[in-house]
mmCIF file with all atom_site columns, C-alpha atoms in Angstrom:
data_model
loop_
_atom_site.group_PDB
_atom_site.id
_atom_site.type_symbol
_atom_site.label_atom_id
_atom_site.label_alt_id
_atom_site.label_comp_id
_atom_site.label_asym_id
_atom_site.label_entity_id
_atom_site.label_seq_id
_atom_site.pdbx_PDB_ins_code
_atom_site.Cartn_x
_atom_site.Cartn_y
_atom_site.Cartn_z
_atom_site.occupancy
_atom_site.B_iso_or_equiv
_atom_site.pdbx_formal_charge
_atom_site.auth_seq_id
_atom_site.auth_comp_id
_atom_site.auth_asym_id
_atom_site.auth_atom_id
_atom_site.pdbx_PDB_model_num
ATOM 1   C CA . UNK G 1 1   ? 0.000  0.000  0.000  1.00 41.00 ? 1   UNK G CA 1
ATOM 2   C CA . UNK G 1 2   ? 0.942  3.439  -0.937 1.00 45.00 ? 2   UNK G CA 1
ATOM 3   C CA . UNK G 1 3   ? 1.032  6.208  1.890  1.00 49.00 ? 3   UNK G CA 1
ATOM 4   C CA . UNK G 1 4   ? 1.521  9.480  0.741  1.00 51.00 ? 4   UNK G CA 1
ATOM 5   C CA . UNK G 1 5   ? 2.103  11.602 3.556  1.00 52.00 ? 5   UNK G CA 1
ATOM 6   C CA . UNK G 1 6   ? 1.394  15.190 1.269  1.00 57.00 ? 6   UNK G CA 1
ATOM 7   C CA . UNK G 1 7   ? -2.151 14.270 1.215  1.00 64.00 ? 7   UNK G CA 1
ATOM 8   C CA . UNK G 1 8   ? -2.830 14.193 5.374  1.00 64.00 ? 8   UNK G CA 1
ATOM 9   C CA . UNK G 1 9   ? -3.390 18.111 5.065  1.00 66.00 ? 9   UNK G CA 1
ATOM 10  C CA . UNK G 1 10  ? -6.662 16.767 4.099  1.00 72.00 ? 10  UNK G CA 1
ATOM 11  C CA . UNK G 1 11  ? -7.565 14.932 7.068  1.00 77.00 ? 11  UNK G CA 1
ATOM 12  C CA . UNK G 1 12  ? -9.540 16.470 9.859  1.00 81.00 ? 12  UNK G CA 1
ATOM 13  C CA . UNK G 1 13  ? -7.740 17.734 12.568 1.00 79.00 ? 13  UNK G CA 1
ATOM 14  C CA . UNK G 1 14  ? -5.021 19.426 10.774 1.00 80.00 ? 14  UNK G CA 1
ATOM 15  C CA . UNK G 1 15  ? -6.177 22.981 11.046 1.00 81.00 ? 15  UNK G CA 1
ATOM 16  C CA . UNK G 1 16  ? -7.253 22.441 14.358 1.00 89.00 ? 16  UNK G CA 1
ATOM 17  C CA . UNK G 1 17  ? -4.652 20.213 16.093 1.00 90.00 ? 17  UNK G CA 1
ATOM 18  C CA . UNK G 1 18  ? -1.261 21.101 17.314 1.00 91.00 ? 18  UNK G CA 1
ATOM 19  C CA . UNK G 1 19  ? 1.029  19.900 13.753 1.00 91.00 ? 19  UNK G CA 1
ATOM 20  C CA . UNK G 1 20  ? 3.491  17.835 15.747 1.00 93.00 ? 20  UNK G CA 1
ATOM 21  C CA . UNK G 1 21  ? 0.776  15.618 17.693 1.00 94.00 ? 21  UNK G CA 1
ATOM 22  C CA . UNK G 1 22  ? -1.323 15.742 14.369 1.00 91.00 ? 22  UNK G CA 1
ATOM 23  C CA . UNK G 1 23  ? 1.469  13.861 12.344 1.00 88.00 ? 23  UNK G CA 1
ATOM 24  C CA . UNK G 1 24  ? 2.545  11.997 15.127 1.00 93.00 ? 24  UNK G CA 1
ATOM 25  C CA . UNK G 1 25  ? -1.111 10.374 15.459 1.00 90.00 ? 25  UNK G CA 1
ATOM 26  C CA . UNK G 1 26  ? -1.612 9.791  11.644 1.00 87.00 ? 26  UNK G CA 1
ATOM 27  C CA . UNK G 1 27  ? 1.532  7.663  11.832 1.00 88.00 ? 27  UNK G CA 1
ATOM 28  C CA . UNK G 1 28  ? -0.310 5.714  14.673 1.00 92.00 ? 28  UNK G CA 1
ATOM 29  C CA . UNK G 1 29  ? 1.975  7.564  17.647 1.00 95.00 ? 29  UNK G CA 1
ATOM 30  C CA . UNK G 1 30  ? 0.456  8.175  20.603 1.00 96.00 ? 30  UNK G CA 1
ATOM 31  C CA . UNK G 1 31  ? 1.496  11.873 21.317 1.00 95.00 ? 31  UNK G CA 1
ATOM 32  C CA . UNK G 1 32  ? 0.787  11.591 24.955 1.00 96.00 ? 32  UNK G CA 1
ATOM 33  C CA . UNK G 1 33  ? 3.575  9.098  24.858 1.00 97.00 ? 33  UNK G CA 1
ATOM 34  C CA . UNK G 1 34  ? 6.049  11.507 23.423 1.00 97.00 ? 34  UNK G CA 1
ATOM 35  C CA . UNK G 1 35  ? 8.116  13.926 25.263 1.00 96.00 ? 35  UNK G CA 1
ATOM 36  C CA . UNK G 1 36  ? 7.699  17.318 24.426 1.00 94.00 ? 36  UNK G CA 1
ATOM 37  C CA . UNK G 1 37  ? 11.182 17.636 23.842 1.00 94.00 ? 37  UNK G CA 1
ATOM 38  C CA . UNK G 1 38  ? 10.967 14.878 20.940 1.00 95.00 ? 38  UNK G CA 1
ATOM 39  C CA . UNK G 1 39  ? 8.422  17.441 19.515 1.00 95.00 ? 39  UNK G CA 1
ATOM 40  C CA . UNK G 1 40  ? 11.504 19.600 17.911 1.00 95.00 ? 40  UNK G CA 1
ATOM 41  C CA . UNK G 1 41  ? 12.576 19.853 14.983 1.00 92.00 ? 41  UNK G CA 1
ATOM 42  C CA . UNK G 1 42  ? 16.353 17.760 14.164 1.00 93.00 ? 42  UNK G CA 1
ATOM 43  C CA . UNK G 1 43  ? 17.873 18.886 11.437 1.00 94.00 ? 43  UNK G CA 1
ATOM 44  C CA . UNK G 1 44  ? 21.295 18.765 11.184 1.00 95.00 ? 44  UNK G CA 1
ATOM 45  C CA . UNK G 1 45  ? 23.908 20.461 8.449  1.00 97.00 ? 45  UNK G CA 1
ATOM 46  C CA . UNK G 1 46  ? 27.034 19.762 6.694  1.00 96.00 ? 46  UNK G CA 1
ATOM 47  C CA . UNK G 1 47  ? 30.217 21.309 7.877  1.00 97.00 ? 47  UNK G CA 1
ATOM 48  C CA . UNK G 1 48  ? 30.585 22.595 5.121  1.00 97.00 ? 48  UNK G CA 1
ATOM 49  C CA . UNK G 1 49  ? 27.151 24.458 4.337  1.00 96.00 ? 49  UNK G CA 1
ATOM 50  C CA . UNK G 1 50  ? 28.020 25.633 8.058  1.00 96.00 ? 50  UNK G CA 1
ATOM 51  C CA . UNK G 1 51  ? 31.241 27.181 6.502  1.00 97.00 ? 51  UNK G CA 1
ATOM 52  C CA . UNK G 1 52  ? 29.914 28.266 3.163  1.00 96.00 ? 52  UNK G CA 1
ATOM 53  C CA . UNK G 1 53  ? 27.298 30.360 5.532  1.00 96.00 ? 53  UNK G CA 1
ATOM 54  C CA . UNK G 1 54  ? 29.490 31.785 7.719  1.00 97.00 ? 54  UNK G CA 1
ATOM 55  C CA . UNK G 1 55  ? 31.882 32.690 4.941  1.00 96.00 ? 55  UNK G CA 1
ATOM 56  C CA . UNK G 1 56  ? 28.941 34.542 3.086  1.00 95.00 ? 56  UNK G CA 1
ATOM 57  C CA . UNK G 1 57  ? 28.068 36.468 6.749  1.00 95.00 ? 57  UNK G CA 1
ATOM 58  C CA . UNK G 1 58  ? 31.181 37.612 7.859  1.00 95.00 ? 58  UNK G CA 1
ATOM 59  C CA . UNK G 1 59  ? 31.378 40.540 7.116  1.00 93.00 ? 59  UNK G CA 1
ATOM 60  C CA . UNK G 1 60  ? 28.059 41.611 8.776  1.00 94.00 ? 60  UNK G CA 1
ATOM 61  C CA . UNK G 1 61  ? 28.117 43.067 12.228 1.00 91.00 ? 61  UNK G CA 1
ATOM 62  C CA . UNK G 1 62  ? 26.539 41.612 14.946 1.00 93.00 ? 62  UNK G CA 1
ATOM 63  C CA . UNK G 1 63  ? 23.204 41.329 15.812 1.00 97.00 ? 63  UNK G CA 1
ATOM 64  C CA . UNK G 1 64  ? 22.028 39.958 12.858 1.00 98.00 ? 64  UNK G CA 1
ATOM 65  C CA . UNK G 1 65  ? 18.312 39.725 12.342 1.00 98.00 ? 65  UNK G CA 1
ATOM 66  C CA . UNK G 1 66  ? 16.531 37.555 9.548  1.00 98.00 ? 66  UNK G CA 1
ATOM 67  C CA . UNK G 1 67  ? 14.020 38.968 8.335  1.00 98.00 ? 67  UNK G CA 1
ATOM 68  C CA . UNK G 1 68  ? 11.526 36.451 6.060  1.00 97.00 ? 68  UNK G CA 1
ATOM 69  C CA . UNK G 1 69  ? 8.464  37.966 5.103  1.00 97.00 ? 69  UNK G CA 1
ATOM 70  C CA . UNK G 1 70  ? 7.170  35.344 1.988  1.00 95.00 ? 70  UNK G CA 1
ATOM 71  C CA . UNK G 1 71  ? 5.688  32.183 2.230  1.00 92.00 ? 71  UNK G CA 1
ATOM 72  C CA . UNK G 1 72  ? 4.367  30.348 -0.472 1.00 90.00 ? 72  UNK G CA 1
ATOM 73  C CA . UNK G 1 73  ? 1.255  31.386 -0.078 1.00 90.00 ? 73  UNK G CA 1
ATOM 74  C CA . UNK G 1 74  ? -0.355 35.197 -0.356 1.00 92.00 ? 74  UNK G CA 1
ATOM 75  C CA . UNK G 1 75  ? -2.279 35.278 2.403  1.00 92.00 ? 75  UNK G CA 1
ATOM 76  C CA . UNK G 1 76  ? 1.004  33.901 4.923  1.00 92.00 ? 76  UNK G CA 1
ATOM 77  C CA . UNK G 1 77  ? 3.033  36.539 2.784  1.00 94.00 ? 77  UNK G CA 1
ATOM 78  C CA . UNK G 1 78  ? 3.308  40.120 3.404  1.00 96.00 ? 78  UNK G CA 1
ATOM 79  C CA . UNK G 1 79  ? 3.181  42.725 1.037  1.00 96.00 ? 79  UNK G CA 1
ATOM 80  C CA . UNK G 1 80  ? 6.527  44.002 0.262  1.00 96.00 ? 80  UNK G CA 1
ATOM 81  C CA . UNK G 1 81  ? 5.620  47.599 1.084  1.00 97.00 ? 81  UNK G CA 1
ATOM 82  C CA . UNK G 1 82  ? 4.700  46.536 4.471  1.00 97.00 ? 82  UNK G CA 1
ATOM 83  C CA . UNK G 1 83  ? 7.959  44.468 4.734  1.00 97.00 ? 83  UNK G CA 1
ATOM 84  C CA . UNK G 1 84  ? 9.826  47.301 3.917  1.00 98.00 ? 84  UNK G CA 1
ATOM 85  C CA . UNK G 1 85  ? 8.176  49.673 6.458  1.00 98.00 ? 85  UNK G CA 1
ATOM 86  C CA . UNK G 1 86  ? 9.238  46.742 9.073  1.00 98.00 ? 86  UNK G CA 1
ATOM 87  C CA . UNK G 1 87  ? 12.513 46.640 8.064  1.00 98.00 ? 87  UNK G CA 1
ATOM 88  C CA . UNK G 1 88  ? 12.806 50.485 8.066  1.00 98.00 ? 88  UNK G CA 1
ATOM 89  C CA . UNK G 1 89  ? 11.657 50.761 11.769 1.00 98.00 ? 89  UNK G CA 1
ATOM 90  C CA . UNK G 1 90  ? 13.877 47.698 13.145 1.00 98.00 ? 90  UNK G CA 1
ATOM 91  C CA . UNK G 1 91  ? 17.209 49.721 11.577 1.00 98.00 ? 91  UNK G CA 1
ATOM 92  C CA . UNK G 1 92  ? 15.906 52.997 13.191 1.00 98.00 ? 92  UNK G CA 1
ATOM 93  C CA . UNK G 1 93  ? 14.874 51.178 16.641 1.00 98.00 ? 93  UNK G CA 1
ATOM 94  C CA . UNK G 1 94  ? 17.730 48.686 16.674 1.00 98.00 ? 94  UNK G CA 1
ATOM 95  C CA . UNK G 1 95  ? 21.336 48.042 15.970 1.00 97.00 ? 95  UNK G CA 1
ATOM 96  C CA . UNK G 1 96  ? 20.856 44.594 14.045 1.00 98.00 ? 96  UNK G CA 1
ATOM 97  C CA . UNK G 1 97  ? 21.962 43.931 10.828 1.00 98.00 ? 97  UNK G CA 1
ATOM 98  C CA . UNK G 1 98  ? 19.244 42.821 8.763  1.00 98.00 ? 98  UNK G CA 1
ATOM 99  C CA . UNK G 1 99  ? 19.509 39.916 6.480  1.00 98.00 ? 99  UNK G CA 1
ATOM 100 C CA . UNK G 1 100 ? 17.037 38.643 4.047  1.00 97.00 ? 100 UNK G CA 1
ATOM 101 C CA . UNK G 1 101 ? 16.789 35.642 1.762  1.00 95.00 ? 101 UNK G CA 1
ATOM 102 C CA . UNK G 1 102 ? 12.996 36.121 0.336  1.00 93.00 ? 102 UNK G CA 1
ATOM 103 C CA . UNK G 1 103 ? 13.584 38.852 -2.193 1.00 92.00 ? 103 UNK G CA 1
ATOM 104 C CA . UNK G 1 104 ? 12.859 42.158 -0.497 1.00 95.00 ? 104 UNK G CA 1
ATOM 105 C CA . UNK G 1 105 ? 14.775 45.416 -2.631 1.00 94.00 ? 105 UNK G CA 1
ATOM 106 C CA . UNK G 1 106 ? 16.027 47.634 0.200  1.00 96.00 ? 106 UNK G CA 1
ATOM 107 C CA . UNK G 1 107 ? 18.890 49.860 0.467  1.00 96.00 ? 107 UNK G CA 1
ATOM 108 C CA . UNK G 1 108 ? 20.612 50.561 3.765  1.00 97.00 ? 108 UNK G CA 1
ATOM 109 C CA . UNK G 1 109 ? 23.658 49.793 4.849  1.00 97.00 ? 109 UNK G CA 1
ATOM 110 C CA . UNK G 1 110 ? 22.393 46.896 7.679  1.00 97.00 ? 110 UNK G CA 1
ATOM 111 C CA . UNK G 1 111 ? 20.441 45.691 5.267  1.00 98.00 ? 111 UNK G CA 1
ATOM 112 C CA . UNK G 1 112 ? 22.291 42.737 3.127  1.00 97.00 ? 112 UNK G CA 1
ATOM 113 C CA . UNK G 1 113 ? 20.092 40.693 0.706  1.00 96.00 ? 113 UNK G CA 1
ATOM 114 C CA . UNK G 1 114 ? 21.043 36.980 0.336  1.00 96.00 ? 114 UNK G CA 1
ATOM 115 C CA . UNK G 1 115 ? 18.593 35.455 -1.378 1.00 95.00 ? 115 UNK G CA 1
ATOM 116 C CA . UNK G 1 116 ? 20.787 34.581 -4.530 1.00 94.00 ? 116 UNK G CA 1
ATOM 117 C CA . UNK G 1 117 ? 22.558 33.021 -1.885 1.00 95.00 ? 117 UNK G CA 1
ATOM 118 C CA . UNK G 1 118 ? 19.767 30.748 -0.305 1.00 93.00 ? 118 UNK G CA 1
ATOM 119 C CA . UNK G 1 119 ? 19.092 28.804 -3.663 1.00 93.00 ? 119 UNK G CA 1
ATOM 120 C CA . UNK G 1 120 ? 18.566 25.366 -1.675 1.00 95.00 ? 120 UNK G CA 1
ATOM 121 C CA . UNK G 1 121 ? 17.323 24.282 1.389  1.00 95.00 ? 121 UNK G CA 1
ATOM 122 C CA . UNK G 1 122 ? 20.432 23.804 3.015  1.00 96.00 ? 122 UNK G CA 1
ATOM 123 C CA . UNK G 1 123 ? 22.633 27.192 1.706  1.00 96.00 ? 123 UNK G CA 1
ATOM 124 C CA . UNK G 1 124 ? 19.143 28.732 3.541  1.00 97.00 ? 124 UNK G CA 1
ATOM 125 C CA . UNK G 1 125 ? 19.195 26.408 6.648  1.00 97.00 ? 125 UNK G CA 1
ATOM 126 C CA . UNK G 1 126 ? 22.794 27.697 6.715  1.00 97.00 ? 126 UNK G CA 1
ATOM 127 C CA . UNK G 1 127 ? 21.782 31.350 6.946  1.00 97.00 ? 127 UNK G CA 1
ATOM 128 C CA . UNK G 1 128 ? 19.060 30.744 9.424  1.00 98.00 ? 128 UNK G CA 1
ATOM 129 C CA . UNK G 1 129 ? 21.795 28.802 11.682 1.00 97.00 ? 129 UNK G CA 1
ATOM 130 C CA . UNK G 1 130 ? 24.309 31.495 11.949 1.00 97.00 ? 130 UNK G CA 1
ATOM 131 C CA . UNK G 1 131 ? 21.866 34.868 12.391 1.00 98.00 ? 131 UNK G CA 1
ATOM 132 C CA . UNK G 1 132 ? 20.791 36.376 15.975 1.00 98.00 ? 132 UNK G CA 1
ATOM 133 C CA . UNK G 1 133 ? 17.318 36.561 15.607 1.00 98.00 ? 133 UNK G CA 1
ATOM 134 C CA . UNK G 1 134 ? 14.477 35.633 13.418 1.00 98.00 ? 134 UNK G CA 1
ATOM 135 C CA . UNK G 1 135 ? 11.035 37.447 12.191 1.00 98.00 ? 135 UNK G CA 1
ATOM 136 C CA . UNK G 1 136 ? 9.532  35.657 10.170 1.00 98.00 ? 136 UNK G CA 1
ATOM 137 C CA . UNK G 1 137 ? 5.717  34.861 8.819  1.00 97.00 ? 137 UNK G CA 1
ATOM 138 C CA . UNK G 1 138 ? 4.230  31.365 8.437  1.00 94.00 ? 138 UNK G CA 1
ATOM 139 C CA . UNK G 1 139 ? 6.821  29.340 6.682  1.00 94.00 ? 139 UNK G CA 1
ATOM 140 C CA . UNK G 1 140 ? 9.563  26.730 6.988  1.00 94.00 ? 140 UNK G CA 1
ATOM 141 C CA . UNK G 1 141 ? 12.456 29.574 8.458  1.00 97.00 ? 141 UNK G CA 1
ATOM 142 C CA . UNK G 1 142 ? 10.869 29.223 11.976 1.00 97.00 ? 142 UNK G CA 1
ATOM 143 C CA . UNK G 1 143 ? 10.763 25.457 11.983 1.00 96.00 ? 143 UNK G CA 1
ATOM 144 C CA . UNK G 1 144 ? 14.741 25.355 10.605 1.00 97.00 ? 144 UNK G CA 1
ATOM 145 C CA . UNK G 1 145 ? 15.216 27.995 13.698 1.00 97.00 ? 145 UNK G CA 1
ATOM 146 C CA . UNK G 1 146 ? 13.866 26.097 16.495 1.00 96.00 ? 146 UNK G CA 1
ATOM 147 C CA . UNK G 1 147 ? 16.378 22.956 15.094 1.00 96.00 ? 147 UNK G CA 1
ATOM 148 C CA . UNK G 1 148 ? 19.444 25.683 15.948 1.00 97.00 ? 148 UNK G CA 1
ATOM 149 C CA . UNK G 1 149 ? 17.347 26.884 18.859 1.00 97.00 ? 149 UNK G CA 1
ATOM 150 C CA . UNK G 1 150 ? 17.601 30.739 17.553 1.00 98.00 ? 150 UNK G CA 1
ATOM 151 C CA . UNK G 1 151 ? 15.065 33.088 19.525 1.00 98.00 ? 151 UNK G CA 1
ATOM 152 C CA . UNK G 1 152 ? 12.371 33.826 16.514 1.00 98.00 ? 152 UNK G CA 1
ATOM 153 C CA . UNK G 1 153 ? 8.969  36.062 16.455 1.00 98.00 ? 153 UNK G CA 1
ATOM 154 C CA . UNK G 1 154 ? 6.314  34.721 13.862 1.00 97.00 ? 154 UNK G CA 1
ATOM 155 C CA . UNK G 1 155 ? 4.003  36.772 12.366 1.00 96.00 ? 155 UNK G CA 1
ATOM 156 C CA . UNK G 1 156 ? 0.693  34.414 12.115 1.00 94.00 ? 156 UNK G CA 1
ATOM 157 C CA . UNK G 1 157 ? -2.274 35.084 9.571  1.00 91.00 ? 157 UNK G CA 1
ATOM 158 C CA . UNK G 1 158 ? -4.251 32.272 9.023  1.00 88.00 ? 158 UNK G CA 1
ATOM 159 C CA . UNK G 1 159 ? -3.561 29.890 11.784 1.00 89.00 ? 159 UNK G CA 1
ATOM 160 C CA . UNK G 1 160 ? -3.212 29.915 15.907 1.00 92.00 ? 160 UNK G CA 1
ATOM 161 C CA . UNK G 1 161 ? 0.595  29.851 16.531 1.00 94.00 ? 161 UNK G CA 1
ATOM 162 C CA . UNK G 1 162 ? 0.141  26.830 19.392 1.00 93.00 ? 162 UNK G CA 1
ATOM 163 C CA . UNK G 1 163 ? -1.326 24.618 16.483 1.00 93.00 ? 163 UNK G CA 1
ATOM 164 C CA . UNK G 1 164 ? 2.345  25.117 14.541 1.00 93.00 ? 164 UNK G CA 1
ATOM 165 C CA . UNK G 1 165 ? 5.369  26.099 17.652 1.00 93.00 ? 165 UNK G CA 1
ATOM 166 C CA . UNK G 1 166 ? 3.471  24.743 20.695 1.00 95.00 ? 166 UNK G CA 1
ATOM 167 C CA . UNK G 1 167 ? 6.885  22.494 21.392 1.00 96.00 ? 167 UNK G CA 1
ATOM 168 C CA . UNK G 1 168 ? 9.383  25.352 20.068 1.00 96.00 ? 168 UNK G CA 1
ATOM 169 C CA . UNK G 1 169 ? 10.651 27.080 22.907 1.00 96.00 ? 169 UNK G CA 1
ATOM 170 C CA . UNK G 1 170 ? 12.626 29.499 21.380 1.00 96.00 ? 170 UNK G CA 1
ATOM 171 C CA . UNK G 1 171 ? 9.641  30.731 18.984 1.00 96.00 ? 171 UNK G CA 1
#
């Protein structure tokens, strides 16, 4: 038998269950029987993606901040006129160096855009690793942040955040 694991988003429960108990019970887990440490997200990286990301961030000053403000959805997304007016009042609050890998044309000079960079999974896994902090809206970055355990705000629109992080401590 063929088990397709893309088509569970279907089931019931999955827009109204926490996601880590909701996979864990469609693969016939208990949940109650799992820590909610074992709830996190392993994911582990290469040496040298490690390097190739630090390489590509060393010349920015610390505190970085990634900022990730598309999802691949429009209504998870925001607009890029709102990301920008974000972005504008982190630099003029803060001291972080903002980093972004989803596309966003701003000019400042704490602002460094890596998203030719972040062409795979891992060369963006690598980024998220090595920055500060993390704002993000509803998309993979914050689940590739709680595996490196960096401190990340998510900016819900179509879902309650306990149904998603529940288990992520540092989100």
């Amino acid at each position: 038998m063929l088990f397709r694991s893309g088509t569970l988003i279907l089931r019931e429960g999955f827009n109204t269950e926490n996601m880590m108990d909701f996979f864990l019970s469609a693969f016939s887990v208990d949940p109650q029987k799992v820590p909610s440490a074992c709830k996190r997200i392993n994911f582990k990286l290469s040496d040298e993606t490690i390097l190739e990301a630090q390489d590509k961030l060393k010349h920015i000053k610390h505190p970085t901040l990634l900022f990730h403000h598309q999802a691949s959805s429009f209504i998870r997304s925001l607009p890029d006129m709102k990301a920008k007016a974000i972005v504008q009042e982190i630099l003029d609050k803060t001291n972080y160096h903002i980093v972004c890998a989803s596309g966003l044309e701003f000019d400042h000079e704490r602002f460094t855009d890596l998203t030719n960079f972040s062409n795979s999974i891992n060369r963006f896994a690598g980024i998220i690793s090595q920055v500060d902090n993390i704002i993000t809206v509803d998309t993979c970055t914050y689940h590739f942040a709680d595996a490196f355990d960096i401190p990340t705000v998510v900016l819900f629109s179509t879902i309650n955040p306990d149904l998603r992080c529940k288990y992520y401590p540092f989100v």
